[in-house]
Short mmCIF file of C-alpha atoms in Angstrom, two decimals:
data_model
loop_
_atom_site.label_atom_id
_atom_site.label_comp_id
_atom_site.label_asym_id
_atom_site.label_seq_id
_atom_site.Cartn_x
_atom_site.Cartn_y
_atom_site.Cartn_z
CA MET A 26 73.70 128.03 22.70
CA LYS A 27 70.41 128.33 21.09
CA CYS A 28 67.90 125.61 20.30
CA THR A 29 67.52 124.48 16.82
CA ASN A 30 63.99 123.97 17.01
CA CYS A 31 62.35 126.92 19.31
CA GLY A 32 65.46 129.35 19.53
CA ALA A 33 65.72 129.35 23.25
CA ASP A 34 69.21 129.84 25.04
CA PHE A 35 70.45 127.07 27.24
CA ALA A 36 73.73 125.44 28.40
CA SER A 37 75.74 123.72 25.65
CA ASP A 38 76.30 120.65 27.81
CA GLN A 39 72.53 120.10 28.35
CA LEU A 40 71.47 117.15 26.28
CA ARG A 41 67.79 118.52 25.51
CA CYS A 42 66.39 121.86 25.30
CA PRO A 43 64.72 122.81 28.53
CA TYR A 44 61.75 124.47 26.98
CA CYS A 45 60.69 122.13 23.88
CA GLY A 46 62.92 118.92 24.72
CA THR A 47 64.74 118.96 21.36
CA VAL A 48 67.82 116.78 21.52
CA ASN A 49 71.00 118.64 21.53
CA GLU A 50 73.02 116.61 18.95
CA HIS A 51 76.42 118.20 20.09
CA ALA A 52 76.09 117.44 23.63
CA LEU A 53 74.92 113.99 22.95
CA LYS A 54 77.92 113.27 20.90
CA LEU A 55 80.33 114.65 23.45
CA ALA A 56 78.60 112.26 26.11
CA LYS A 57 79.01 109.37 23.88
CA GLU A 58 82.62 110.08 23.20
CA LEU A 59 83.28 110.49 26.87
CA GLN A 60 81.48 107.34 27.66
CA THR A 61 83.77 105.53 24.99
CA TYR A 62 86.79 107.19 26.49
CA ASP A 63 86.00 106.11 30.01
CA ALA A 64 85.36 102.44 28.98
CA ALA A 65 88.70 102.33 27.09
CA TYR A 66 90.54 103.93 29.93
CA GLU A 67 89.05 101.43 32.49
CA LYS A 68 89.91 98.50 30.22
CA GLU A 69 93.57 99.74 30.05
CA ARG A 70 93.83 100.13 33.54
CA ASP A 71 92.71 96.58 34.36
CA GLU A 72 94.99 95.29 32.12
CA LEU A 73 98.07 97.20 33.24
CA LEU A 74 97.07 96.13 36.91
CA GLU A 75 96.71 92.50 35.91
CA ASN A 76 99.99 92.63 33.94
CA GLY A 77 101.83 94.27 36.68
CA THR A 78 100.58 91.93 39.34
CA ASN A 79 101.61 88.92 37.18
CA GLN A 80 105.11 90.52 36.70
CA VAL A 81 105.56 91.02 40.40
CA LEU A 82 104.27 87.61 41.14
CA ARG A 83 106.95 86.07 38.67
CA HIS A 84 109.77 88.01 40.01
CA LEU A 85 108.77 86.90 43.60
CA THR A 86 108.39 83.44 42.54
CA PHE A 87 111.84 83.66 40.94
CA GLY A 88 113.48 85.24 43.68
CA LEU A 89 112.01 82.87 46.31
CA GLY A 90 113.08 80.06 44.05
CA LEU A 91 116.63 81.31 43.71
CA VAL A 92 116.92 81.72 47.44
CA PHE A 93 115.57 78.15 48.09
CA LEU A 94 117.92 76.76 45.57
CA VAL A 95 120.92 78.45 47.23
CA ILE A 96 119.80 77.12 50.63
CA ALA A 97 119.42 73.45 49.12
CA ILE A 98 122.90 73.79 47.39
CA VAL A 99 124.59 75.02 50.61
CA SER A 100 122.80 72.19 52.68
CA LEU A 101 123.98 69.42 50.02
CA GLY A 102 127.39 70.90 50.37
CA PHE A 103 127.40 70.64 54.24
CA VAL A 104 126.05 67.16 54.05
CA ALA A 105 128.53 66.12 51.20
CA PHE A 106 131.38 67.58 53.58
CA TYR A 107 130.64 65.80 56.62
CA GLN A 108 130.01 62.64 54.69
CA TYR A 109 133.27 62.96 53.10
CA ARG A 110 135.01 63.95 56.41
CA PHE A 111 133.73 60.86 58.27
CA SER A 112 134.32 58.57 55.24
CA GLY A 113 137.35 56.27 54.79
CA LYS A 114 138.71 58.33 51.94
CA SER A 115 138.76 61.64 53.91
CA SER A 116 141.96 63.21 54.66
CA TYR A 117 140.70 63.43 58.13
CA GLN A 118 140.74 59.75 58.74
CA VAL A 119 144.45 59.11 59.10
CA SER A 120 146.12 55.94 60.36
CA GLY A 121 149.22 53.90 60.54
CA ALA A 122 152.46 55.52 59.22
CA ARG A 123 150.79 58.90 58.47
CA LEU A 124 149.16 59.10 61.86
CA ALA A 125 152.59 58.40 63.37
CA TRP A 126 154.18 61.05 61.27
CA ASN A 127 151.68 63.47 62.15
CA LYS A 128 152.16 62.83 65.88
CA GLU A 129 155.85 63.46 65.30
CA MET A 130 155.21 66.76 63.32
CA ILE A 131 152.92 67.89 66.31
CA ALA A 132 155.50 67.05 68.91
CA ASN A 133 158.25 69.15 66.93
CA TYR A 134 156.01 72.10 66.57
CA LEU A 135 155.28 71.95 70.35
CA GLU A 136 158.73 71.73 71.42
CA GLU A 137 159.79 74.52 68.90
CA GLY A 138 156.96 76.93 70.20
CA GLN A 139 154.81 76.76 66.94
CA TYR A 140 151.91 76.15 68.83
CA LEU A 141 149.25 77.28 66.00
CA ARG A 142 150.80 74.99 63.42
CA ALA A 143 150.46 72.25 65.73
CA TYR A 144 146.86 73.06 66.33
CA LEU A 145 146.09 73.43 62.58
CA LEU A 146 147.74 70.18 61.64
CA ALA A 147 145.96 68.24 64.29
CA SER A 148 142.44 69.89 63.68
CA THR A 149 142.45 69.21 60.02
CA THR A 150 143.51 65.61 60.45
CA ASP A 151 141.22 64.58 63.02
CA PRO A 152 137.34 63.83 62.63
CA THR A 153 136.43 64.97 65.86
CA GLY A 154 137.80 68.59 65.66
CA GLU A 155 138.82 69.99 68.88
CA ARG A 156 138.48 66.92 70.96
CA PHE A 157 141.57 65.45 69.13
CA GLN A 158 140.66 61.75 69.14
CA ASN A 159 143.57 61.05 66.89
CA TYR A 160 145.90 62.84 69.22
CA PRO A 161 145.13 62.05 72.87
CA GLU A 162 148.58 62.50 73.99
CA TYR A 163 148.56 66.01 73.02
CA ALA A 164 144.87 66.84 73.61
CA ASP A 165 145.40 69.09 76.57
CA GLU A 166 147.87 71.16 74.77
CA LEU A 167 145.91 71.55 71.67
CA TYR A 168 142.68 72.22 73.52
CA ASP A 169 144.72 75.23 75.18
CA ILE A 170 146.18 76.29 72.00
CA TYR A 171 142.65 76.46 70.52
CA ASN A 172 141.36 78.44 73.18
CA TYR A 173 144.22 80.92 72.86
CA SER A 174 143.76 81.13 69.19
CA ILE A 175 140.16 82.54 69.71
CA ILE A 176 141.53 85.07 72.19
CA LEU A 177 144.36 86.05 69.85
CA ILE A 178 141.69 86.40 67.00
CA GLY A 179 139.84 89.17 69.37
CA VAL A 180 142.98 90.81 69.81
CA LEU A 181 143.90 90.96 66.10
CA GLN A 182 140.23 92.11 65.43
CA SER A 183 140.91 95.01 67.91
CA MET A 184 144.06 95.98 66.31
CA GLU A 185 142.50 95.89 63.07
CA SER A 186 139.70 98.31 64.18
CA MET A 187 142.39 100.65 65.40
CA ASP A 188 144.11 100.54 62.13
CA GLU A 189 140.82 101.83 60.41
CA GLY A 190 140.74 104.68 62.58
CA ASP A 191 139.36 103.47 66.12
CA ASN A 192 142.30 104.33 68.21
CA TYR A 193 140.59 103.23 71.54
CA ALA A 194 139.30 99.80 70.32
CA ALA A 195 138.02 97.96 73.75
CA LEU A 196 137.97 94.73 75.26
CA ARG A 197 134.75 93.14 74.24
CA ASP A 198 132.41 90.89 76.55
CA THR A 199 132.87 87.99 74.02
CA ASP A 200 136.81 88.21 74.58
CA VAL A 201 136.34 88.14 78.49
CA ILE A 202 134.33 84.95 78.08
CA SER A 203 137.01 83.28 75.99
CA MET A 204 139.65 84.31 78.42
CA GLN A 205 137.81 82.95 81.38
CA ILE A 206 137.30 79.68 79.43
CA PHE A 207 140.97 79.56 78.76
CA TYR A 208 142.11 80.39 82.25
CA SER A 209 139.71 77.81 83.63
CA SER A 210 140.89 74.77 81.62
CA GLU A 211 142.04 72.12 84.05
CA GLY A 212 144.24 69.91 81.66
CA ASN A 213 147.82 69.13 82.34
CA SER A 214 149.01 71.25 79.33
CA ALA A 215 152.77 71.50 78.86
CA VAL A 216 152.28 75.00 77.23
CA LYS A 217 149.59 76.52 79.45
CA ASP A 218 151.92 78.58 81.35
CA GLU A 219 153.52 80.25 78.48
CA LEU A 220 150.22 80.73 76.73
CA VAL A 221 149.04 82.26 79.92
CA ASP A 222 151.96 84.72 80.14
CA GLU A 223 150.89 86.12 76.59
CA VAL A 224 147.31 86.25 77.51
CA ASP A 225 148.45 88.41 80.48
CA GLY A 226 150.57 90.56 78.54
CA TYR A 227 147.62 91.41 75.97
CA LEU A 228 145.42 92.43 79.14
CA ARG A 229 148.16 94.33 80.57
CA ASN A 230 150.02 96.13 77.81
CA TYR A 231 147.08 96.19 75.22
CA TYR A 232 143.66 96.49 77.19
CA ARG A 233 145.62 98.40 80.16
CA LEU A 234 144.47 96.10 83.23
CA THR A 235 146.18 95.98 86.33
CA GLU A 236 147.84 92.91 87.81
CA GLU A 237 145.16 92.71 90.28
CA GLU A 238 142.32 92.80 87.89
CA ILE A 239 144.24 89.95 85.87
CA GLU A 240 144.34 87.99 88.98
CA LYS A 241 140.63 88.66 89.51
CA LEU A 242 139.81 87.54 86.02
CA LYS A 243 141.60 84.24 86.54
CA THR A 244 139.99 83.27 89.63
CA LEU A 245 136.52 83.97 88.49
CA GLY A 246 136.38 81.03 86.33
CA SER A 247 134.11 80.59 83.32
CA GLY A 248 130.76 82.14 83.29
CA LYS A 249 131.16 84.42 86.23
CA GLN A 250 130.44 88.22 85.94
CA PHE A 251 133.73 90.24 85.42
CA THR A 252 133.79 93.87 86.34
CA LEU A 253 136.20 96.65 86.13
CA GLU A 254 136.21 99.59 88.42
CA GLY A 255 132.93 98.24 90.07
CA SER A 256 131.18 98.31 86.63
CA ALA A 257 130.13 95.46 84.28
CA ASP A 258 131.07 97.68 81.25
CA ILE A 259 134.14 96.19 80.42
CA GLU A 260 134.31 97.84 76.78
CA GLY A 261 133.40 101.24 78.38
CA VAL A 262 136.17 101.12 81.07
CA THR A 263 138.89 99.70 78.73
CA LYS A 264 137.81 102.19 76.10
CA ARG A 265 138.43 105.00 78.50
CA ARG A 266 141.50 103.64 79.68
CA MET A 267 143.09 103.21 76.12
CA GLU A 268 141.91 106.77 75.32
CA ALA A 269 143.91 108.00 78.26
CA TYR A 270 146.89 106.10 77.42
CA PHE A 271 146.97 107.25 73.89
CA GLU A 272 146.24 110.87 74.57
CA LYS A 273 149.21 110.84 77.03
#
């Protein structure tokens, strides 16, 4: 552009004429506008950052508060349950005629082979859970039934897995531990032999263990390492066996 004073040519963004020093009003106005825009932008950005930070903090505080509230409610629920369970009003605290009737029902269930019903009645009416303080005369039987029920749950979970498409659901290490605990119980249970036959059947017919391997598992006792085909990978071995069985 040309200087309005001396007529010399110079860049339009220069604030003064390099020859005579006359102020370039157009460039000066543009510079002021840019300065005003930059200040407004900085202010808007700072406000957005502050508002965004406050909003995140509010959401975080609300979320943490909600989590602590849920934890507190669950904790209070457990405390209230156990206070009720061991209180005089609890259905677990049975005595007199009701306790006698429960014992009679448990005896009938055991005689009829309804073992899980016997266990459920005892465990839901005894404040000591699986120690069966209310039913000492049936404690050995009930304890063996409890351990058997843990094994049965594992088998049912394996069957459910097969139903969902895994045709080769295997014997898990946790199932082996449950079986070792079950086999190694030393009470005078009248139902133990029958339950042992059922567990043997699961191992033989479902998980494809041989009679020798089943006897080995029985004699190891709780906590001892059980192996199949020289491997501690029980799941892998039984999975391969089941795969071969189903593909016959």
